Structure formats: C-alpha cells, structure tokens
XYZ file of N, CA, C and O in Angstrom:
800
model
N 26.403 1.229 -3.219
C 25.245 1.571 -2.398
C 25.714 2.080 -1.041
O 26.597 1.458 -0.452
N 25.177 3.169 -0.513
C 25.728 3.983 0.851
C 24.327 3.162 1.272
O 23.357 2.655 0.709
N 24.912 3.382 2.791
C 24.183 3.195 4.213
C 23.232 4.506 4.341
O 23.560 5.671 4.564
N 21.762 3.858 4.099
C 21.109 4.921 4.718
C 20.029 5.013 5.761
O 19.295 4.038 5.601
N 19.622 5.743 6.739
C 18.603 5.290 7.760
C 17.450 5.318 7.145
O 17.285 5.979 6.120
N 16.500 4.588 7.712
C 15.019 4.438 6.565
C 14.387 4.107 7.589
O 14.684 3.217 8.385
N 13.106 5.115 7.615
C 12.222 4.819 8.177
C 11.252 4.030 7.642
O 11.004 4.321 6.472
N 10.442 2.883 8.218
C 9.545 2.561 7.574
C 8.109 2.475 8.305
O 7.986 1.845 9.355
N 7.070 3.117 7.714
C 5.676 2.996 8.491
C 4.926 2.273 7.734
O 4.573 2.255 6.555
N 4.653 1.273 9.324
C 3.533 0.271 8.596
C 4.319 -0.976 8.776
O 3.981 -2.058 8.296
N 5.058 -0.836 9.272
C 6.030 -2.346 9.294
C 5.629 -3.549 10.001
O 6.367 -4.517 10.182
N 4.375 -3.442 10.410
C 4.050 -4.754 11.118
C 3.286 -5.528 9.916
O 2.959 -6.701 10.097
N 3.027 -4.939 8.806
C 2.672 -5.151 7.697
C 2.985 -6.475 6.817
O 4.014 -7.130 6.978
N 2.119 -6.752 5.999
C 2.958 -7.714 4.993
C 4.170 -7.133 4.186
O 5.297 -7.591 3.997
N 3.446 -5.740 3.689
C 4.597 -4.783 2.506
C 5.832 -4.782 3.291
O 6.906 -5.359 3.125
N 5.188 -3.591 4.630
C 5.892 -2.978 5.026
C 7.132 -3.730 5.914
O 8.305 -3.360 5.861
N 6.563 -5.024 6.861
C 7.499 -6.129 6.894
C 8.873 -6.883 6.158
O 9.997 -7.265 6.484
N 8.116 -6.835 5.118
C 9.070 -7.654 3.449
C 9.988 -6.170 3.478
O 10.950 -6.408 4.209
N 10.067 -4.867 3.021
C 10.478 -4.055 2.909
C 11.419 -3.826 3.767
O 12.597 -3.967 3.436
N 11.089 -3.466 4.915
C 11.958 -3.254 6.182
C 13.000 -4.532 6.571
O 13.980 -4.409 7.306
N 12.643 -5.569 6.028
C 13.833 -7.010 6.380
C 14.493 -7.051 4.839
O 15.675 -7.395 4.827
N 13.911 -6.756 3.575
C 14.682 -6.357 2.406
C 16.220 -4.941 3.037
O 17.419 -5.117 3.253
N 15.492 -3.905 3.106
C 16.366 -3.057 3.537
C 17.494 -3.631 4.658
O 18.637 -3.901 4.288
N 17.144 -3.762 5.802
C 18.085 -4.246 6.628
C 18.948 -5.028 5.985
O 20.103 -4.604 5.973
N 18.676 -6.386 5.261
C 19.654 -7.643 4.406
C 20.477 -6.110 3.951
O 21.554 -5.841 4.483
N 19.951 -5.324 3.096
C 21.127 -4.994 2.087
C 21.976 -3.332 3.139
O 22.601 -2.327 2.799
N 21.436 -3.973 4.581
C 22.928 -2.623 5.079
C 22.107 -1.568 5.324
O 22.798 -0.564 5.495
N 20.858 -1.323 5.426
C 20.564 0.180 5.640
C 20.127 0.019 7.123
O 19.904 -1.090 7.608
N 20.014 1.201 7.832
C 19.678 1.402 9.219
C 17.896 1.348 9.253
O 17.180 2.287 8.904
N 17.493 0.243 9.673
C 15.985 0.638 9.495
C 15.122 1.088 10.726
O 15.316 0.603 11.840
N 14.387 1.812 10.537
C 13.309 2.017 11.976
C 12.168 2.003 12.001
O 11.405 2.960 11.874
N 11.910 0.844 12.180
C 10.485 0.613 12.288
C 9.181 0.981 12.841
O 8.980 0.777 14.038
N 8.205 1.537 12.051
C 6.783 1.954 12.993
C 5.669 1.630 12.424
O 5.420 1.397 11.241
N 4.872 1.633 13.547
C 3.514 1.040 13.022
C 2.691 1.803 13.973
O 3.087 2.627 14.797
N 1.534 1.426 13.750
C 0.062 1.526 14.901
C 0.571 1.032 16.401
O 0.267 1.599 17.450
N 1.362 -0.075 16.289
C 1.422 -1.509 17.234
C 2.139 -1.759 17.711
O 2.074 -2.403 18.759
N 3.426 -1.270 17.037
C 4.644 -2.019 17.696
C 5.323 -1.217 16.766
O 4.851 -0.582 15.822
N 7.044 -1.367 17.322
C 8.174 -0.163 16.701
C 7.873 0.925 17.234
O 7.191 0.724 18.239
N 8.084 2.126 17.013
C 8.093 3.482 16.840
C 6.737 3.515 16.651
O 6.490 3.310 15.463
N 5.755 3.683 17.306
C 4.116 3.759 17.623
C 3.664 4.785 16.752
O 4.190 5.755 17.297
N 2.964 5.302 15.636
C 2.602 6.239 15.134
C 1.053 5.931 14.685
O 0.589 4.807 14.495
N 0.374 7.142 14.559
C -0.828 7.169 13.638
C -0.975 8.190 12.427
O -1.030 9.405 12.614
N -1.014 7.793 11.582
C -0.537 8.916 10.206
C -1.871 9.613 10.219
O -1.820 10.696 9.637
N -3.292 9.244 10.815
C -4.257 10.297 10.880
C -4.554 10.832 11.718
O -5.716 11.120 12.005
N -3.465 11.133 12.396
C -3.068 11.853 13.802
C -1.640 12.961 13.486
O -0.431 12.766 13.363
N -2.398 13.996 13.448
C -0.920 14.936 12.866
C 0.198 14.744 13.737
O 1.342 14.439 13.402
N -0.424 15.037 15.361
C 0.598 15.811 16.447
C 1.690 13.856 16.688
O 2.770 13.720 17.263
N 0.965 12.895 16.104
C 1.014 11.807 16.108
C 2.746 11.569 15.583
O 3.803 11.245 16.125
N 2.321 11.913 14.339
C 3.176 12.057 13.164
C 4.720 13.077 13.446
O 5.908 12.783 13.309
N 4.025 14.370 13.892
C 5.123 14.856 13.982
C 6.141 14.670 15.739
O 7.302 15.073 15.801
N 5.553 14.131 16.770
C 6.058 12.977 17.797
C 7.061 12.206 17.414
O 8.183 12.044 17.894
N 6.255 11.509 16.011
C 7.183 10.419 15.479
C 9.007 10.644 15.218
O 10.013 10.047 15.601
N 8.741 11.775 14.408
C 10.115 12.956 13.617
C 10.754 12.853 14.713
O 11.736 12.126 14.860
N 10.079 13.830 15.898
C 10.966 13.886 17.327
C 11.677 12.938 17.735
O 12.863 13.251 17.842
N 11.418 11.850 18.022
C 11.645 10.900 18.682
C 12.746 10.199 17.864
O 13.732 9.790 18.477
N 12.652 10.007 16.393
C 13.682 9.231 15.801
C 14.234 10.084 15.446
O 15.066 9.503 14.749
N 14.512 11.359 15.340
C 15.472 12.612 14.433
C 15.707 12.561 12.770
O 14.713 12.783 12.079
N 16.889 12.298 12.150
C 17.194 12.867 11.163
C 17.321 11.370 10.317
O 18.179 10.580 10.710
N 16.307 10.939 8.961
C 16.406 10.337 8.342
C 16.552 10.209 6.873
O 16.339 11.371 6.525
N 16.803 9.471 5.685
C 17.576 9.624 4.710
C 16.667 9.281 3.914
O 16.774 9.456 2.700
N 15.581 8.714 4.505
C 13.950 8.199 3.474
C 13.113 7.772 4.728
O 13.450 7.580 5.896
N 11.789 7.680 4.022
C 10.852 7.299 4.867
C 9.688 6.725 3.651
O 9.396 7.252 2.578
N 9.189 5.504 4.246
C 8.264 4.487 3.400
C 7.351 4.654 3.895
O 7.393 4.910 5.098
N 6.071 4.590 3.201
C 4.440 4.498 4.271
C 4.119 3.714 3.530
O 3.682 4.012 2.418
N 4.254 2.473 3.964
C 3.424 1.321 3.494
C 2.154 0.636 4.131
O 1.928 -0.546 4.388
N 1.182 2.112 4.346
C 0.067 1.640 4.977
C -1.205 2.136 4.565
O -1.362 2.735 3.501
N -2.257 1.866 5.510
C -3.969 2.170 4.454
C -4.784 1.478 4.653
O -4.583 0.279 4.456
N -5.876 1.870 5.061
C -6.606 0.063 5.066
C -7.771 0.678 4.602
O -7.750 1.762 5.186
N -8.809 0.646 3.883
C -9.520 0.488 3.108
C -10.948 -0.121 3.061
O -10.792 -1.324 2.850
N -12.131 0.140 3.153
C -13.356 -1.128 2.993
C -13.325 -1.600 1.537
O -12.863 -1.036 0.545
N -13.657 -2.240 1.608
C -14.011 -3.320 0.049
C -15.458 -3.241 0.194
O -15.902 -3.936 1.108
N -16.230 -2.628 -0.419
C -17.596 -3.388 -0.244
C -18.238 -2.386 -2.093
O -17.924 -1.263 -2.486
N -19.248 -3.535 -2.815
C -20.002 -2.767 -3.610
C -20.346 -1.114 -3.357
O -20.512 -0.532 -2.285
N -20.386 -0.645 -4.579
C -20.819 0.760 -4.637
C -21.872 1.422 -4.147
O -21.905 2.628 -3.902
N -22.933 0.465 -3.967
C -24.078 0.656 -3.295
C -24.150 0.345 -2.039
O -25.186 0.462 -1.385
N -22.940 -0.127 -1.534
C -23.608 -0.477 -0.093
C -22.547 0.845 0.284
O -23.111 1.375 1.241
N -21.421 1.547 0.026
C -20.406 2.441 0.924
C -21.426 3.900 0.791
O -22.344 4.204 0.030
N -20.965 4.371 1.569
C -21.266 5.818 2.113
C -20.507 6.951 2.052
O -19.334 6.812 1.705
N -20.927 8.073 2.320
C -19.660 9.000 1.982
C -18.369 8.706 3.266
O -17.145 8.710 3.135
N -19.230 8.462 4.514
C -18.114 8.030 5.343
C -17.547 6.904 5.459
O -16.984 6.615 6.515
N -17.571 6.324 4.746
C -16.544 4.534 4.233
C -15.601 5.306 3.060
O -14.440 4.898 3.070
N -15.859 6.239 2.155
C -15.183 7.132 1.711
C -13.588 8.193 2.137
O -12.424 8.214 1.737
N -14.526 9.061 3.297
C -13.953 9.614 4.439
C -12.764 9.079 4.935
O -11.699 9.696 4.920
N -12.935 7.756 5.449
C -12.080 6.951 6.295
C -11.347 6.281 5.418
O -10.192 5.984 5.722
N -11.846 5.949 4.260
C -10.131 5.353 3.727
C -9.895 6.007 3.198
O -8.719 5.850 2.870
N -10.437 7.101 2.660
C -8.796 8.253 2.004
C -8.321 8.549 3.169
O -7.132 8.246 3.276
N -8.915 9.155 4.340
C -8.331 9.585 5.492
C -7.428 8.550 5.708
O -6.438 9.214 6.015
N -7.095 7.450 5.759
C -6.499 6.221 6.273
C -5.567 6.022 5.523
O -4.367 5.990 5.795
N -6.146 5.863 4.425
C -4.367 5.448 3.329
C -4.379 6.796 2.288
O -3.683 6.535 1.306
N -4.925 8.060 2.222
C -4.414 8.790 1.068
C -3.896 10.213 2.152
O -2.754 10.662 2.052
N -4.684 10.666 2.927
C -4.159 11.383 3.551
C -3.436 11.219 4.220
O -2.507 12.016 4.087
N -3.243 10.111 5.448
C -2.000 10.042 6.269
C -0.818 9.850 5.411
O 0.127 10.501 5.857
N -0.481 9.091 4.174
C 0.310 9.033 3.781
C 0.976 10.597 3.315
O 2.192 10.737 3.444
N 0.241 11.621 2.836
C 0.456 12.803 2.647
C 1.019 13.809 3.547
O 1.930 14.625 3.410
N -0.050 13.423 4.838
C 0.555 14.385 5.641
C 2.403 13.884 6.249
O 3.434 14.544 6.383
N 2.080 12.513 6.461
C 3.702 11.931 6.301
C 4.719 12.648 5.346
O 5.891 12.615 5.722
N 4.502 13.161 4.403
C 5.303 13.913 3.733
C 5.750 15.072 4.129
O 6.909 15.436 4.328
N 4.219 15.934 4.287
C 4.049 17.377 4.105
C 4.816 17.290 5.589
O 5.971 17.713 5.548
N 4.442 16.896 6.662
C 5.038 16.838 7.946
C 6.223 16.783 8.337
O 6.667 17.562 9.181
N 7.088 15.615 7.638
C 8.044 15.067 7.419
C 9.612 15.527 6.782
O 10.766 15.145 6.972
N 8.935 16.581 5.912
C 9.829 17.204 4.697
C 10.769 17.908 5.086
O 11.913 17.804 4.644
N 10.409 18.717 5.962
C 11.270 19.719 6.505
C 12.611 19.087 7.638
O 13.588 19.735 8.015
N 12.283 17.716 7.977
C 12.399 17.428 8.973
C 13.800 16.184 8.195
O 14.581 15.589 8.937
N 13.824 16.062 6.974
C 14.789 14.625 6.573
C 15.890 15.580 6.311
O 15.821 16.808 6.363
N 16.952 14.817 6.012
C 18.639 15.211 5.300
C 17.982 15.720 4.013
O 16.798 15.686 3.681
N 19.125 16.231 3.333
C 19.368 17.054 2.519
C 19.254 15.330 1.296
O 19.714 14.212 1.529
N 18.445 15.839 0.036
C 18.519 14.723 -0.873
C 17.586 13.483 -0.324
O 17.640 12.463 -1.011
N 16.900 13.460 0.614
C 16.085 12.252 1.255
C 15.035 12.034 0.051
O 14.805 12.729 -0.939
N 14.368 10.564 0.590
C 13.407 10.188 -0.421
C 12.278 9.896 0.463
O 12.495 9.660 1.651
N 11.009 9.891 -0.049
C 9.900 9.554 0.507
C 9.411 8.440 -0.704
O 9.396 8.719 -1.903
N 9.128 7.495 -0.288
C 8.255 5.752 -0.638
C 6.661 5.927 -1.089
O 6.331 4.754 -0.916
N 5.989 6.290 -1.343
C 4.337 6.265 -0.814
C 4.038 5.034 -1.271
O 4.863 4.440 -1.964
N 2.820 4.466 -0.957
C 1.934 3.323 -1.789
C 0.748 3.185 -1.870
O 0.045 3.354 -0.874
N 0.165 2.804 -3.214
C -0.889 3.342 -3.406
C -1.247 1.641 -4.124
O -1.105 0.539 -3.593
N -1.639 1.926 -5.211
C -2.175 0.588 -5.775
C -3.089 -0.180 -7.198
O -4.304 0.020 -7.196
N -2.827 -0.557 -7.714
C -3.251 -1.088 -9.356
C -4.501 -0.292 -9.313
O -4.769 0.704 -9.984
N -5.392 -1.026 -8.209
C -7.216 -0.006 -8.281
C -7.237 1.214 -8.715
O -8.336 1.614 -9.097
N -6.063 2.170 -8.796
C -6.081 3.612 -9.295
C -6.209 3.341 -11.146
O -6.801 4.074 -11.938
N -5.623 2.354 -11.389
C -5.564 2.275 -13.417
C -7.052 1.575 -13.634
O -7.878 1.954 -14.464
N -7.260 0.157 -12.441
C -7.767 -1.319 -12.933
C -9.064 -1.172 -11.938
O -8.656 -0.994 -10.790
N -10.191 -1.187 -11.994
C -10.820 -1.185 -10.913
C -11.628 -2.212 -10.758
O -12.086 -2.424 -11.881
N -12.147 -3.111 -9.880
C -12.790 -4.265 -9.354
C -14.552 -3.782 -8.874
O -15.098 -2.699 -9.089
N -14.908 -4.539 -8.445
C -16.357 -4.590 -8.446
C -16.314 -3.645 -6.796
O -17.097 -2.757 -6.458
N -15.369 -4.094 -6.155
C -15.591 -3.697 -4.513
C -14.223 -3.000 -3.968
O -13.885 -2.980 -2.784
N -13.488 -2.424 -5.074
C -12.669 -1.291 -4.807
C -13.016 0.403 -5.198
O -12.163 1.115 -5.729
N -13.991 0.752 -4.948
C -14.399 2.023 -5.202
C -13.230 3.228 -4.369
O -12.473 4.054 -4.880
N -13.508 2.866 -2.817
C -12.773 3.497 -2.261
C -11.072 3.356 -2.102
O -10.368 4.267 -1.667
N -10.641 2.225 -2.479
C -9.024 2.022 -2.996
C -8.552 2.374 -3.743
O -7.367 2.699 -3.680
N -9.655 2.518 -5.352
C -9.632 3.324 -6.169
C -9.270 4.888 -5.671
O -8.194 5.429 -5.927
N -10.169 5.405 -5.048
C -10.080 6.950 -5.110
C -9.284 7.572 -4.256
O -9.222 8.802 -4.268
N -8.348 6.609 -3.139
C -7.242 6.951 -2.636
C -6.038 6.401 -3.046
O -5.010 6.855 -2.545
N -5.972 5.544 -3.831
C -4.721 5.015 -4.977
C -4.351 6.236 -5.604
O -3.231 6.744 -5.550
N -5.693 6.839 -6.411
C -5.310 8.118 -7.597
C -5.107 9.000 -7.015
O -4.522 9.875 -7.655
N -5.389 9.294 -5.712
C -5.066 10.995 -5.038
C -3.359 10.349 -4.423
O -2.626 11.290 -4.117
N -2.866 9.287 -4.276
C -1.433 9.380 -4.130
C -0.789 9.490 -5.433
O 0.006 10.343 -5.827
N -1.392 8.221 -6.182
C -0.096 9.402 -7.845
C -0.292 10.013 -7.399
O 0.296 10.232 -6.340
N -1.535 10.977 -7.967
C -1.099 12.247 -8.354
C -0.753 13.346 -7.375
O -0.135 14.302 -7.843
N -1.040 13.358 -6.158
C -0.056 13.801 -5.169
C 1.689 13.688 -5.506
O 2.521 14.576 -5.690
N 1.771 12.641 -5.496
C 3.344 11.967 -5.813
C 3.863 13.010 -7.274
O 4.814 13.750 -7.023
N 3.456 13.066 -8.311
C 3.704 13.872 -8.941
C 3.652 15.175 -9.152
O 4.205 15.568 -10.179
N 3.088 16.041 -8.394
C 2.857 17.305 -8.099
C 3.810 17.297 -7.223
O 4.727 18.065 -7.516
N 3.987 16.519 -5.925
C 4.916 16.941 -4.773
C 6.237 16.794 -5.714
O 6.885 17.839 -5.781
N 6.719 15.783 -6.397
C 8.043 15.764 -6.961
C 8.860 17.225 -7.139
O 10.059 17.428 -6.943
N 7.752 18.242 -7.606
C 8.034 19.334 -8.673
C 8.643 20.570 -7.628
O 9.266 21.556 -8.022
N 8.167 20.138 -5.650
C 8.720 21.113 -5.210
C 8.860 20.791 -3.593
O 8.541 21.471 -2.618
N 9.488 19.429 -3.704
C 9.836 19.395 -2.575
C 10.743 19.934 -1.846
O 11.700 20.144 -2.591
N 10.978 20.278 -0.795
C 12.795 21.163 -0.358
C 13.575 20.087 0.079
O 13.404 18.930 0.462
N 14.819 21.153 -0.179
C 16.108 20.239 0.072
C 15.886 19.305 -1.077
O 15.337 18.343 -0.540
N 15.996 19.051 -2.309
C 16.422 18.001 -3.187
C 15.889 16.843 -2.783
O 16.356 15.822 -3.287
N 14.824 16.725 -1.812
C 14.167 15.062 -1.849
C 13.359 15.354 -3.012
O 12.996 16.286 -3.729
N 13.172 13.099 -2.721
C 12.765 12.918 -4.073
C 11.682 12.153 -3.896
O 12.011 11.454 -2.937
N 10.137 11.707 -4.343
C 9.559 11.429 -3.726
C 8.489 10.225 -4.845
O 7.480 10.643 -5.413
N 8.859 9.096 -4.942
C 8.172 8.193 -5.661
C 6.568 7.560 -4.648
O 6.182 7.934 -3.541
N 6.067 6.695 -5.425
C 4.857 5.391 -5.278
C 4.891 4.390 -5.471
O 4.962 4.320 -6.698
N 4.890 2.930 -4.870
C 4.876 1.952 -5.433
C 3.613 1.301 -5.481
O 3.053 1.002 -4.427
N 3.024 1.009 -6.755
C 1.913 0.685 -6.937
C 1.458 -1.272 -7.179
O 1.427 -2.029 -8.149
N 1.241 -1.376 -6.023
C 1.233 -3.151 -6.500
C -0.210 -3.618 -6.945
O -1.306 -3.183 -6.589
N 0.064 -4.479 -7.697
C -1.236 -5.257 -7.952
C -1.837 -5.964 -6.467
O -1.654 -5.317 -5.436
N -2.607 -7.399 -6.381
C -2.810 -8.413 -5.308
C -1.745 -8.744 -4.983
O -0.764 -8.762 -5.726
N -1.770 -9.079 -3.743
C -0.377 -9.705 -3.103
C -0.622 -11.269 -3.652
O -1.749 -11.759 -3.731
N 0.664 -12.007 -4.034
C 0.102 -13.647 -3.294
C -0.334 -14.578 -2.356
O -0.900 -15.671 -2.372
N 0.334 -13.404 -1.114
C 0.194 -13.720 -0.035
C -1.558 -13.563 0.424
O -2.122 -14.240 1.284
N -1.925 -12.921 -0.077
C -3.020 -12.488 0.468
C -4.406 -13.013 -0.089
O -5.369 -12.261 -0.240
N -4.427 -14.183 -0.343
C -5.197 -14.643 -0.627
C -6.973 -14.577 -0.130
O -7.872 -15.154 -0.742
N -7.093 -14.010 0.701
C -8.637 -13.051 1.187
C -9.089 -12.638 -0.037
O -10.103 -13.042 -0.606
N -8.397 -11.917 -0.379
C -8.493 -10.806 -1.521
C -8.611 -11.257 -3.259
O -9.114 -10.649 -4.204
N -7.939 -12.530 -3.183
C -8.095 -13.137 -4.575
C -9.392 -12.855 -5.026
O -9.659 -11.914 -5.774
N -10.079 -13.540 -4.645
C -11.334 -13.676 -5.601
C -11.950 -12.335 -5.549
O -13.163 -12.379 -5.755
N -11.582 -11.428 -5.383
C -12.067 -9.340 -5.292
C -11.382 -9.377 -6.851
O -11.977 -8.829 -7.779
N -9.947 -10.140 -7.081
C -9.255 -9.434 -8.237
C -9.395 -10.605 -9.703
O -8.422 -11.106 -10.266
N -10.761 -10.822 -10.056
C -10.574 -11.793 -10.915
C -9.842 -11.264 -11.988
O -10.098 -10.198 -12.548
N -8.708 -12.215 -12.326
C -7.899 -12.029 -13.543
C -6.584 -11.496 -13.460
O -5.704 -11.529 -14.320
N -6.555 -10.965 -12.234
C -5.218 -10.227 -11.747
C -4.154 -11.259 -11.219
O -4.326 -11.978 -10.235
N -3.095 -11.231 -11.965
C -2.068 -12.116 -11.200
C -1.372 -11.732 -9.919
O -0.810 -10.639 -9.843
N -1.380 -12.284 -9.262
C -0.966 -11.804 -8.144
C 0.516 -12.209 -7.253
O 0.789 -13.370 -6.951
N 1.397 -11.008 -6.907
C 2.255 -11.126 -7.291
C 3.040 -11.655 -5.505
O 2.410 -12.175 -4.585
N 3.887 -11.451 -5.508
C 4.628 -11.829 -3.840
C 5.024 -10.923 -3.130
O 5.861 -10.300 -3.784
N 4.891 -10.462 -2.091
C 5.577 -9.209 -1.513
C 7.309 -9.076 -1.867
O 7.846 -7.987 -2.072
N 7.863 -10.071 -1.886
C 9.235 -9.849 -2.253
C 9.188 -9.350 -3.674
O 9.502 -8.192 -3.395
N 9.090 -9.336 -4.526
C 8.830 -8.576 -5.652
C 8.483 -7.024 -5.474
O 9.205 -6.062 -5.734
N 6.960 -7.043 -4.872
C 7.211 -5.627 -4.402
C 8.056 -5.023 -3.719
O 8.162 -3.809 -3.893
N 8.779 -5.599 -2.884
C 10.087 -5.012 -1.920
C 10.590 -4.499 -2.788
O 10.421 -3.281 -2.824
N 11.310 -5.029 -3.732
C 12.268 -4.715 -5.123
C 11.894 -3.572 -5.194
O 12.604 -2.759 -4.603
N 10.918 -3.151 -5.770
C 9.972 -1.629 -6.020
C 10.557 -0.733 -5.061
O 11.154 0.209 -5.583
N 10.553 -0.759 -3.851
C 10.710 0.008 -2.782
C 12.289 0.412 -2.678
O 12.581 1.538 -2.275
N 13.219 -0.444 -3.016
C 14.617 -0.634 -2.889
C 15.009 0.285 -4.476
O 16.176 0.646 -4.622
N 14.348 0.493 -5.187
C 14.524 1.271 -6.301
C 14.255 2.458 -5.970
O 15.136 3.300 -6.140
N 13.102 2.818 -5.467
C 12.931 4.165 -4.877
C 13.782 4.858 -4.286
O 14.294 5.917 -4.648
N 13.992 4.080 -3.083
C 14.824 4.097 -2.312
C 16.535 4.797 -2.747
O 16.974 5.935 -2.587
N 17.216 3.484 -3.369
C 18.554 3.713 -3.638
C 18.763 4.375 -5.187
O 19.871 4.640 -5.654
N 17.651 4.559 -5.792
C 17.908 5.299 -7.351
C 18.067 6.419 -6.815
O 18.357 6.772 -5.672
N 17.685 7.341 -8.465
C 17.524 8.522 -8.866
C 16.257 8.768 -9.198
O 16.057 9.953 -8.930
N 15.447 8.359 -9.568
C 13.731 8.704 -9.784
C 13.283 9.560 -8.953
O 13.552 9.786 -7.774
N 12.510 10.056 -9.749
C 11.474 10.854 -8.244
C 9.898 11.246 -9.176
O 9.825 11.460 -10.386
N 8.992 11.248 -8.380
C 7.750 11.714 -9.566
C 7.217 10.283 -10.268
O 6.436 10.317 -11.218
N 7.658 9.172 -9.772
C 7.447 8.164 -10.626
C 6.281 7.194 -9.721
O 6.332 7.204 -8.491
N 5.238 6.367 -10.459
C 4.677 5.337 -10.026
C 5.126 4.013 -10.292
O 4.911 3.700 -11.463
N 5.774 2.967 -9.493
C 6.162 2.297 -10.145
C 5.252 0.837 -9.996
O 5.189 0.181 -8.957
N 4.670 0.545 -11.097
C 3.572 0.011 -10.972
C 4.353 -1.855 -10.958
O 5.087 -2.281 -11.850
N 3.965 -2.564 -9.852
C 4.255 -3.974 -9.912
C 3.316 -5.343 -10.049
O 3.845 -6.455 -10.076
C-alpha cells in the first residue's frame, strides 16, 4: 500500500470521521473538511468548492461523505424538501467531482456516498431515495470518462448502528457500524475498481 493524500469531505461526520481516522491509522495523508471545521467547504456552493482545490492543491482521492436529507412521509414533502436534498447530498457530491477532476494527480480516485434507500425504500425516505439513485448512476456514467485515469466508486451503506434516531425509519434493516463502512471506503480508495457501488 503507497502513501496517499486524501481528502475527505464531511469529516466532522460519523462516516466521514470513522473514514478519515481509518485512513490516517493505515499511513495516508488526510485532509480534512467539512461545513465546520478542517478545510471549511460547502459542496452547494461551487466558487466554495473550487476555494477548497486552491487552498489544499494536488490530491490522490477525495471522499464526500456528506448529505443531509428530510425524512418525512410522501405527503407531507414538497418539491422544495426535494430541491434541497438532492441539492445537498446528490448534487454537491457531483459537482465535487465535476469541479475537482481536473484538479487531482494523474490515476486519483473519487469516494461518493449514497445509500441502501436507492435499492430498499422506507416509509419516510422518498427524498434519500431519489438522491441515493442519481449518485449510482452518476458514479457509473462518470467511470466511463473521467480524465487522467481516475477512478471513481460509491459506498452505499445501509443504517448506521450508531445512529440509532433512525432505527425505527428502517424496520428490518440491520444496522451496521461505521467501522465496517470505513472498510468500504479503504477499498475504493486503495483498489482497482471504479464504476462500482459498493453496497454495505
């Protein structure tokens, strides 16, 4: 395994936390950003995004382990509870790419995350749903022509364990630990895949 710099957005996160202290343990250079703290970014903020690039220069991957989402029945969301979480977790994560691309080493990888609600859907994930499926399949279309030889996976988790808020949204779903999902990310990361969802 080579040393590589990794950006990670979203790291004040549960994912993105577990991920970024996974990476570091195993030797990679990590740089952390969030909304909040680290490397300050907003992924639905272009000029935001590309600030970000500036400021840290030349990296070897970059993770967006972020999104936030309403939960609420189908009847109570709107087109703008819609709006705002694809805008929030399907587009910023995208433009993180599209932004981004030109801007990594030669062979870099991009992380996205998206989430089970794209296969499995719940009573009050409508809108997690419909920005889960626009990252696949983003993720697989971008694979086919990214420049410079990056490579560009998804990690798709079920419920966290940690996150117990959320249990009773996922009846029946086992729910798994963020360290598990880290694993996911560290595959992306240090494989060969690209184009892949890797569902946990």
């Amino acid at each position: 395994m080579s040393r590589s710099r990794v950006l990670v957005v979203g790291a004040s996160g549960l994912i993105g936390s577990t991920v970024a202290d996974l990476l570091d343990q195993r030797g990679h250079e990590v740089v952390r950003s969030s909304r909040s703290s680290g490397e300050r970014a907003d992924l639905t903020d272009p000029a935001s995004i590309e600030a970000l690039f500036e400021r840290i220069g030349p990296v070897d991957a970059v993770i967006a382990a972020t999104g936030s989402v309403p939960f609420k029945p189908l009847p109570e969301l709107g087109v703008e509870d819609f709006r705002a979480g694809i805008l929030d977790k399907a587009l910023g994560q995208i433009a993180l790419v599209t932004l981004g691309a030109p801007r990594l080493r030669p062979g870099a990888s991009f992380t996205l995350t998206s989430g089970i609600l794209a296969q499995s859907p719940v009573a009050t994930g409508a809108v997690a749903s419909a920005a889960n499926g626009a990252i696949d399949a983003f993720v697989r279309a971008a694979a086919t022509t990214l420049p410079g030889g990056a490579r560009i996976n998804a990690v798709s988790p079920t419920v966290l364990a940690e996150a117990e808020g959320y249990h009773a949204s996922f009846p029946g779903f086992v729910p798994v630990p963020a360290a598990t999902v880290a694993q996911a990310f560290v595959r992306s990361v240090e494989g060969v895949e690209t184009g892949q969802v890797f569902a946990v």
